[in-house]
XYZ file of N, CA and C in Angstrom:
549
model
N 115.651 210.002 94.324
C 115.051 209.373 95.462
C 116.241 209.616 96.429
N 115.899 210.122 97.558
C 116.846 210.284 98.779
C 116.359 209.410 99.835
N 117.148 208.480 100.290
C 116.877 207.637 101.336
C 117.196 208.525 102.680
N 116.052 208.618 103.626
C 116.114 209.235 104.858
C 116.608 208.177 105.935
N 116.011 207.064 105.755
C 116.316 206.008 106.694
C 116.079 204.667 106.194
N 117.007 203.621 106.472
C 116.644 202.264 105.921
C 116.996 201.353 107.110
N 116.095 200.376 107.195
C 116.248 199.385 108.326
C 116.005 198.021 107.812
N 116.461 197.092 108.480
C 116.233 195.735 108.220
C 115.682 194.961 109.515
N 114.749 194.109 109.278
C 114.211 193.522 110.440
C 114.679 191.913 110.289
N 115.220 191.464 111.371
C 115.690 190.123 111.302
C 114.570 189.055 111.250
N 114.849 187.976 110.605
C 113.969 186.909 110.532
C 113.582 186.008 111.731
N 114.456 186.267 112.803
C 114.218 185.455 114.036
C 113.318 186.180 114.868
N 112.694 185.350 115.642
C 111.445 185.812 116.612
C 112.083 185.770 118.018
N 111.373 186.544 118.845
C 111.679 186.543 120.269
C 111.116 185.202 120.885
N 111.615 184.814 121.972
C 111.171 183.587 122.688
C 109.768 183.530 122.876
N 109.187 184.612 123.295
C 107.625 184.697 123.541
C 106.840 184.282 122.215
N 107.317 184.970 121.126
C 106.508 184.712 119.913
C 106.699 183.203 119.435
N 107.886 182.619 119.593
C 108.090 181.264 119.243
C 107.267 180.392 120.171
N 107.310 180.701 121.571
C 106.379 179.868 122.351
C 104.997 180.037 121.933
N 104.547 181.195 121.661
C 103.104 181.274 121.257
C 102.777 180.485 120.024
N 103.620 180.547 119.072
C 103.538 179.783 117.879
C 103.638 178.281 117.945
N 104.531 177.776 118.877
C 104.555 176.301 119.168
C 103.188 175.977 119.929
N 102.789 176.808 120.963
C 101.554 176.538 121.630
C 100.384 176.407 120.661
N 100.286 177.348 119.784
C 99.022 177.366 118.798
C 99.278 176.007 117.936
N 100.418 175.695 117.519
C 100.653 174.352 116.686
C 100.171 173.224 117.520
N 100.563 173.152 118.708
C 100.261 171.968 119.539
C 98.658 171.826 119.844
N 98.029 173.049 119.998
C 96.495 173.186 120.057
C 95.947 172.679 118.847
N 96.469 173.210 117.682
C 95.845 172.773 116.436
C 96.072 171.239 116.186
N 97.213 170.849 116.462
C 97.544 169.287 116.291
C 96.648 168.566 117.266
N 96.330 168.930 118.525
C 95.443 168.200 119.299
C 94.061 168.095 118.753
N 93.572 169.255 118.304
C 92.203 169.249 117.758
C 91.983 168.416 116.566
N 93.209 168.377 115.611
C 93.171 167.578 114.494
C 93.184 166.136 114.783
N 94.123 165.665 115.781
C 94.056 164.414 116.171
C 92.838 163.857 116.766
N 92.206 164.660 117.576
C 90.824 164.387 118.185
C 89.800 164.058 117.216
N 89.872 164.946 116.065
C 88.910 164.840 114.983
C 89.043 163.478 114.276
N 90.422 163.236 114.064
C 90.731 162.058 113.160
C 90.310 160.761 113.897
N 90.536 160.851 115.163
C 90.352 159.572 115.981
C 88.833 159.308 116.111
N 88.042 160.481 116.259
C 86.630 160.432 116.575
C 85.968 159.991 115.186
N 86.331 160.591 114.029
C 85.599 160.366 112.826
C 85.970 159.038 112.122
N 87.376 158.677 112.170
C 87.888 157.530 111.447
C 88.082 156.345 112.387
N 87.854 156.475 113.593
C 88.028 155.410 114.565
C 89.452 154.831 114.592
N 89.513 153.426 114.339
C 90.869 152.981 114.329
C 91.879 153.309 113.152
N 91.146 153.618 112.108
C 91.986 154.090 110.916
C 92.547 155.551 111.258
N 91.803 156.198 112.158
C 92.386 157.465 112.570
C 93.683 157.534 113.387
N 93.814 156.300 114.007
C 95.175 155.935 114.650
C 96.279 155.903 113.586
N 95.928 155.256 112.483
C 96.970 155.183 111.425
C 97.241 156.625 110.861
N 96.229 157.460 110.626
C 96.450 158.823 110.150
C 97.361 159.542 111.151
N 96.961 159.480 112.486
C 97.751 160.163 113.404
C 99.240 159.755 113.545
N 99.443 158.596 113.357
C 100.848 158.064 113.334
C 101.663 158.581 112.069
N 100.911 158.567 110.925
C 101.475 159.105 109.679
C 101.703 160.629 109.900
N 100.721 161.303 110.476
C 100.972 162.715 110.649
C 102.184 163.184 111.633
N 102.300 162.436 112.791
C 103.370 162.572 113.660
C 104.576 162.432 112.970
N 104.594 161.218 112.213
C 105.853 160.863 111.531
C 106.362 161.982 110.548
N 105.235 162.472 109.849
C 105.403 163.531 108.919
C 106.092 164.771 109.531
N 105.480 165.139 110.759
C 106.113 166.385 111.437
C 107.529 166.051 111.893
N 107.808 164.905 112.433
C 109.129 164.424 112.825
C 110.127 164.539 111.753
N 109.819 164.024 110.582
C 110.560 164.160 109.370
C 110.899 165.590 109.044
N 109.834 166.295 108.940
C 109.904 167.831 108.627
C 110.919 168.410 109.654
N 110.714 168.184 110.871
C 111.654 168.876 111.771
C 113.046 168.443 111.744
N 113.234 167.196 111.272
C 114.640 166.652 111.166
C 115.288 167.189 109.845
N 114.332 167.330 108.685
C 114.859 167.971 107.494
C 115.360 169.484 107.746
N 114.459 170.189 108.476
C 114.714 171.643 108.790
C 116.018 171.761 109.738
N 116.063 170.806 110.609
C 117.287 170.894 111.398
C 118.703 170.607 110.601
N 118.519 169.565 109.716
C 119.624 168.985 108.920
C 120.105 170.278 107.990
N 119.199 171.011 107.457
C 119.587 172.114 106.531
C 119.884 173.386 107.302
N 119.584 173.442 108.693
C 119.841 174.696 109.308
C 118.887 175.658 109.325
N 117.676 175.282 109.065
C 116.593 176.294 108.974
C 116.169 176.814 110.368
N 115.939 178.208 110.330
C 115.627 178.893 111.629
C 114.192 178.925 111.604
N 113.618 178.552 112.871
C 112.093 178.553 113.005
C 111.573 179.969 113.182
N 110.990 180.536 112.269
C 110.402 181.940 112.214
C 108.886 181.721 112.177
N 108.187 182.950 112.246
C 106.704 182.885 112.242
C 106.294 182.291 110.785
N 106.818 182.742 109.654
C 106.312 182.004 108.501
C 106.709 180.519 108.432
N 107.759 180.315 109.085
C 108.189 178.717 109.192
C 107.197 177.930 109.954
N 106.786 178.634 111.069
C 105.647 178.063 111.936
C 104.407 177.897 111.066
N 104.133 178.916 110.305
C 102.888 178.920 109.499
C 103.090 177.652 108.449
N 104.205 177.530 107.968
C 104.336 176.324 107.002
C 104.211 175.046 107.688
N 104.687 175.075 109.017
C 104.456 173.747 109.855
C 103.130 173.533 110.057
N 102.290 174.485 110.319
C 100.864 174.167 110.560
C 100.134 173.958 109.292
N 100.540 174.577 108.047
C 99.991 174.072 106.833
C 100.339 172.622 106.507
N 101.462 172.284 106.954
C 101.868 170.850 106.704
C 100.894 169.842 107.431
N 100.482 170.264 108.688
C 99.453 169.524 109.318
C 98.164 169.399 108.513
N 97.715 170.469 108.096
C 96.550 170.570 107.201
C 96.657 169.740 105.875
N 97.784 169.775 105.241
C 98.005 169.080 104.131
C 98.009 167.467 104.332
N 98.617 167.238 105.578
C 98.728 165.834 105.917
C 97.356 165.129 106.169
N 96.582 166.054 106.940
C 95.062 165.545 107.257
C 94.328 165.409 105.927
N 94.485 166.430 105.078
C 93.830 166.408 103.783
C 94.162 165.161 102.873
N 95.324 164.813 102.870
C 95.841 163.698 102.107
C 95.113 162.384 102.727
N 95.261 162.250 104.077
C 94.620 160.968 104.698
C 93.042 161.055 104.533
N 92.389 161.993 104.518
C 91.066 162.077 104.369
C 90.651 161.671 102.953
N 91.368 162.099 101.940
C 91.197 161.691 100.606
C 91.427 160.261 100.446
N 92.312 159.674 101.002
C 92.585 158.298 100.963
C 91.516 157.462 101.787
N 91.193 157.764 102.874
C 90.369 157.117 103.621
C 88.811 157.144 103.074
N 88.448 158.353 102.400
C 87.214 158.436 101.810
C 87.116 157.564 100.656
N 88.286 157.464 99.758
C 88.106 156.499 98.715
C 88.070 155.054 99.142
N 88.822 154.680 100.331
C 88.594 153.287 100.806
C 87.168 153.254 101.239
N 86.539 154.126 101.838
C 85.118 153.851 102.229
C 84.258 153.683 100.906
N 84.487 154.294 99.905
C 83.766 154.096 98.662
C 83.981 152.698 98.263
N 85.218 152.263 98.167
C 85.478 150.876 97.741
C 84.864 149.810 98.459
N 84.849 150.034 99.971
C 84.211 149.059 100.729
C 82.631 149.102 100.567
N 82.035 150.209 100.300
C 80.585 150.448 99.991
C 80.310 149.704 98.699
N 81.284 149.534 97.825
C 81.019 148.758 96.540
C 81.259 147.319 96.729
N 81.257 146.863 98.075
C 81.294 145.491 98.238
C 82.708 144.807 97.802
N 83.681 145.596 97.744
C 85.146 144.925 97.453
C 85.587 144.443 98.865
N 86.609 143.545 98.795
C 87.297 143.114 99.966
C 88.054 144.299 100.723
N 88.401 143.923 101.989
C 89.067 145.030 102.653
C 90.441 145.231 101.928
N 91.285 144.166 101.813
C 92.555 144.381 101.066
C 92.398 145.078 99.843
N 91.458 144.687 99.003
C 91.255 145.263 97.601
C 90.898 146.631 97.746
N 90.011 147.026 98.790
C 89.557 148.473 99.043
C 90.838 149.320 99.372
N 91.549 148.819 100.285
C 92.801 149.581 100.656
C 93.763 149.907 99.470
N 93.923 148.686 98.809
C 94.829 148.974 97.569
C 94.314 149.936 96.568
N 92.903 149.781 96.212
C 92.338 150.652 95.257
C 92.312 152.049 95.794
N 92.038 152.234 97.049
C 91.909 153.554 97.777
C 93.388 154.276 97.571
N 94.453 153.566 97.869
C 95.780 154.130 97.708
C 96.201 154.456 96.246
N 95.882 153.480 95.434
C 96.242 153.562 94.015
C 95.421 154.710 93.185
N 94.225 154.909 93.611
C 93.368 155.799 92.801
C 93.663 157.209 93.386
N 94.034 157.387 94.546
C 94.254 158.639 95.094
C 95.760 159.174 94.861
N 96.720 158.280 94.631
C 97.971 158.639 94.430
C 98.251 159.586 93.416
N 97.639 159.622 92.238
C 97.827 160.525 91.171
C 97.258 161.986 91.625
N 96.138 161.957 92.330
C 95.561 163.153 92.753
C 96.562 163.906 93.847
N 97.079 163.026 94.721
C 98.092 163.561 95.613
C 99.284 164.204 95.016
N 99.770 163.425 94.044
C 100.869 163.778 93.404
C 100.624 165.162 92.651
N 99.569 165.230 92.096
C 99.240 166.401 91.308
C 99.234 167.681 92.101
N 98.515 167.536 93.212
C 98.364 168.640 94.216
C 99.627 169.001 94.871
N 100.486 168.081 95.155
C 101.740 168.286 95.909
C 102.763 168.946 94.852
N 102.726 168.537 93.591
C 103.512 169.139 92.634
C 103.005 170.590 92.263
N 101.846 170.895 92.173
C 101.271 172.283 92.077
C 101.728 173.212 93.358
N 101.546 172.576 94.495
C 101.988 173.430 95.679
C 103.557 173.651 95.683
N 104.362 172.573 95.157
C 105.759 172.752 95.058
C 106.096 173.939 94.116
N 105.257 173.996 92.953
C 105.616 174.869 91.960
C 105.356 176.423 92.664
N 104.283 176.422 93.413
C 103.913 177.716 93.997
C 105.092 178.009 95.098
N 105.462 177.093 95.846
C 106.615 177.249 96.724
C 107.985 177.743 96.043
N 108.136 177.153 94.891
C 109.375 177.576 94.094
C 109.284 179.047 93.614
N 108.038 179.515 93.321
C 107.891 180.990 92.975
C 108.123 181.897 94.197
N 107.466 181.258 95.365
C 107.679 182.116 96.587
C 109.168 182.140 96.909
N 109.836 181.103 96.828
C 111.331 181.124 97.115
C 112.057 181.967 96.128
N 111.823 181.959 94.930
C 112.442 182.782 93.865
C 112.343 184.246 94.011
N 111.018 184.530 94.258
C 110.721 186.037 94.273
C 110.466 186.598 95.719
N 110.397 185.941 96.776
C 110.249 186.285 98.039
C 111.546 186.846 98.725
N 111.246 187.369 99.756
C 112.374 187.792 100.684
C 112.630 186.882 101.794
N 113.459 187.116 102.782
C 113.984 186.211 103.774
C 112.764 185.344 104.499
N 111.743 186.071 105.067
C 110.735 185.311 105.711
C 109.848 184.472 104.639
N 109.552 185.019 103.593
C 108.904 184.321 102.667
C 109.602 183.177 102.115
N 110.913 183.283 102.063
C 111.677 182.268 101.524
C 111.706 180.944 102.594
N 111.674 181.399 103.823
C 111.548 180.435 104.900
C 110.295 179.724 104.911
N 109.289 180.318 104.620
C 107.818 179.608 104.532
C 107.839 178.664 103.241
N 108.554 179.126 102.105
C 108.743 178.286 100.952
C 109.559 176.977 101.282
N 110.473 177.201 101.946
C 111.333 176.008 102.377
C 110.618 175.096 103.233
N 109.854 175.598 104.262
C 109.173 174.742 105.097
C 107.993 174.107 104.463
N 107.378 174.866 103.564
C 106.314 174.173 102.858
C 106.836 173.010 101.823
N 107.906 173.236 101.231
C 108.394 172.415 100.334
C 108.747 170.934 101.042
N 109.662 171.213 102.094
C 109.973 170.106 102.870
C 108.747 169.349 103.421
N 107.708 170.028 103.854
C 106.435 169.486 104.493
C 105.736 168.696 103.309
N 105.680 169.299 102.171
C 105.059 168.527 101.076
C 105.791 167.207 100.719
N 107.181 167.365 100.711
C 107.789 166.022 100.349
C 107.706 164.968 101.368
N 107.707 165.435 102.706
C 107.507 164.362 103.691
C 105.971 163.964 103.830
N 105.166 164.768 103.530
C 103.728 164.414 103.536
C 103.447 163.357 102.499
N 103.960 163.483 101.234
C 103.751 162.640 100.242
C 104.201 161.288 100.565
N 105.415 161.146 101.148
C 105.938 159.875 101.671
C 105.121 159.357 102.730
N 104.841 160.002 103.896
C 104.056 159.454 104.966
C 102.672 159.072 104.617
N 101.810 159.954 103.780
C 100.483 159.724 103.599
C 100.353 158.479 102.544
N 101.392 158.193 101.677
C 101.175 157.045 100.806
C 101.985 155.857 101.391
N 103.206 155.906 101.533
C 104.018 154.729 101.980
C 103.731 154.376 103.357
N 104.036 155.340 104.288
C 103.749 154.953 105.819
C 102.394 154.405 106.092
N 101.355 155.219 105.639
C 99.946 154.923 105.875
C 99.606 153.598 105.376
N 99.940 153.298 104.228
C 99.697 152.005 103.533
C 100.290 150.840 104.239
N 101.630 151.105 104.751
C 102.317 150.015 105.436
C 101.710 149.809 106.804
N 101.131 150.828 107.477
C 100.436 150.500 108.703
C 99.205 149.691 108.408
N 98.525 150.033 107.350
C 97.250 149.342 107.168
C 97.706 147.756 106.775
N 98.786 147.581 106.027
C 99.285 146.131 105.640
C 99.696 145.438 106.967
N 100.303 146.135 107.981
C 100.795 145.474 109.178
C 99.632 145.096 109.935
N 98.542 146.022 110.068
C 97.324 145.736 110.820
C 96.728 144.631 110.148
N 96.663 144.557 108.844
C 95.899 143.333 108.143
C 96.584 141.991 108.208
N 97.929 142.117 108.340
C 98.691 140.832 108.505
C 98.505 140.119 109.744
N 98.170 140.963 110.687
C 97.859 140.403 112.215
C 96.628 139.515 112.065
N 95.701 139.850 111.312
C 94.399 139.188 111.276
C 94.376 138.252 110.082
N 93.855 137.021 110.332
C 93.948 135.951 109.300
C 93.073 136.338 108.116
N 91.718 136.481 108.416
C 90.743 136.945 107.335
C 90.125 138.207 107.698
N 90.418 139.342 107.157
C 89.923 140.523 107.458
C 88.569 140.858 106.679
N 87.547 140.946 107.307
C 86.214 141.209 106.577
C 85.654 142.543 106.776
N 86.185 143.242 107.830
C 85.874 144.514 108.192
C 87.028 145.565 108.329
N 86.794 146.682 108.270
C 87.763 147.764 108.498
C 87.187 148.892 109.523
N 87.830 149.206 110.426
C 87.359 150.317 111.295
C 87.773 151.704 110.608
N 86.976 152.102 109.756
C 87.164 153.384 109.145
C 85.830 154.302 109.045
């Protein structure tokens, strides 16, 4: 085998590509926020706060390790939005099932989070294993996606379970006797 030419393409993007990726992310985030607020009412605010905090934590972690925002990194960022919404939908639907079974509001929230936690843990670990393989066998851009995905999964597990439940508890502590939940 005789090499005639060999070239390498940098993983950094031009300013226009990054601007387009950020614009697409913001449009997607706006649509997701609108859906969550329309479908889950006041509980949607809980989901939006948890999702925004998830993205802030992800950006902070990426900044801390010095990750460069590339197109695959933006894709991982958008995937993190989807994973965050999926986690909240699972939790909220379980809470709805508990409320339909005539359990109290606090009991429904606790049961919803407790019963969904193992499912979330399982899916996040499976995705982390896939990200580990992508990182191990991938090249530069694929590794960047794997890093963004891994950090997004870790921050999402924290925000969807701890932050979201804490927000519910704070809202319930403001009311003396909670008999309904806007979900």
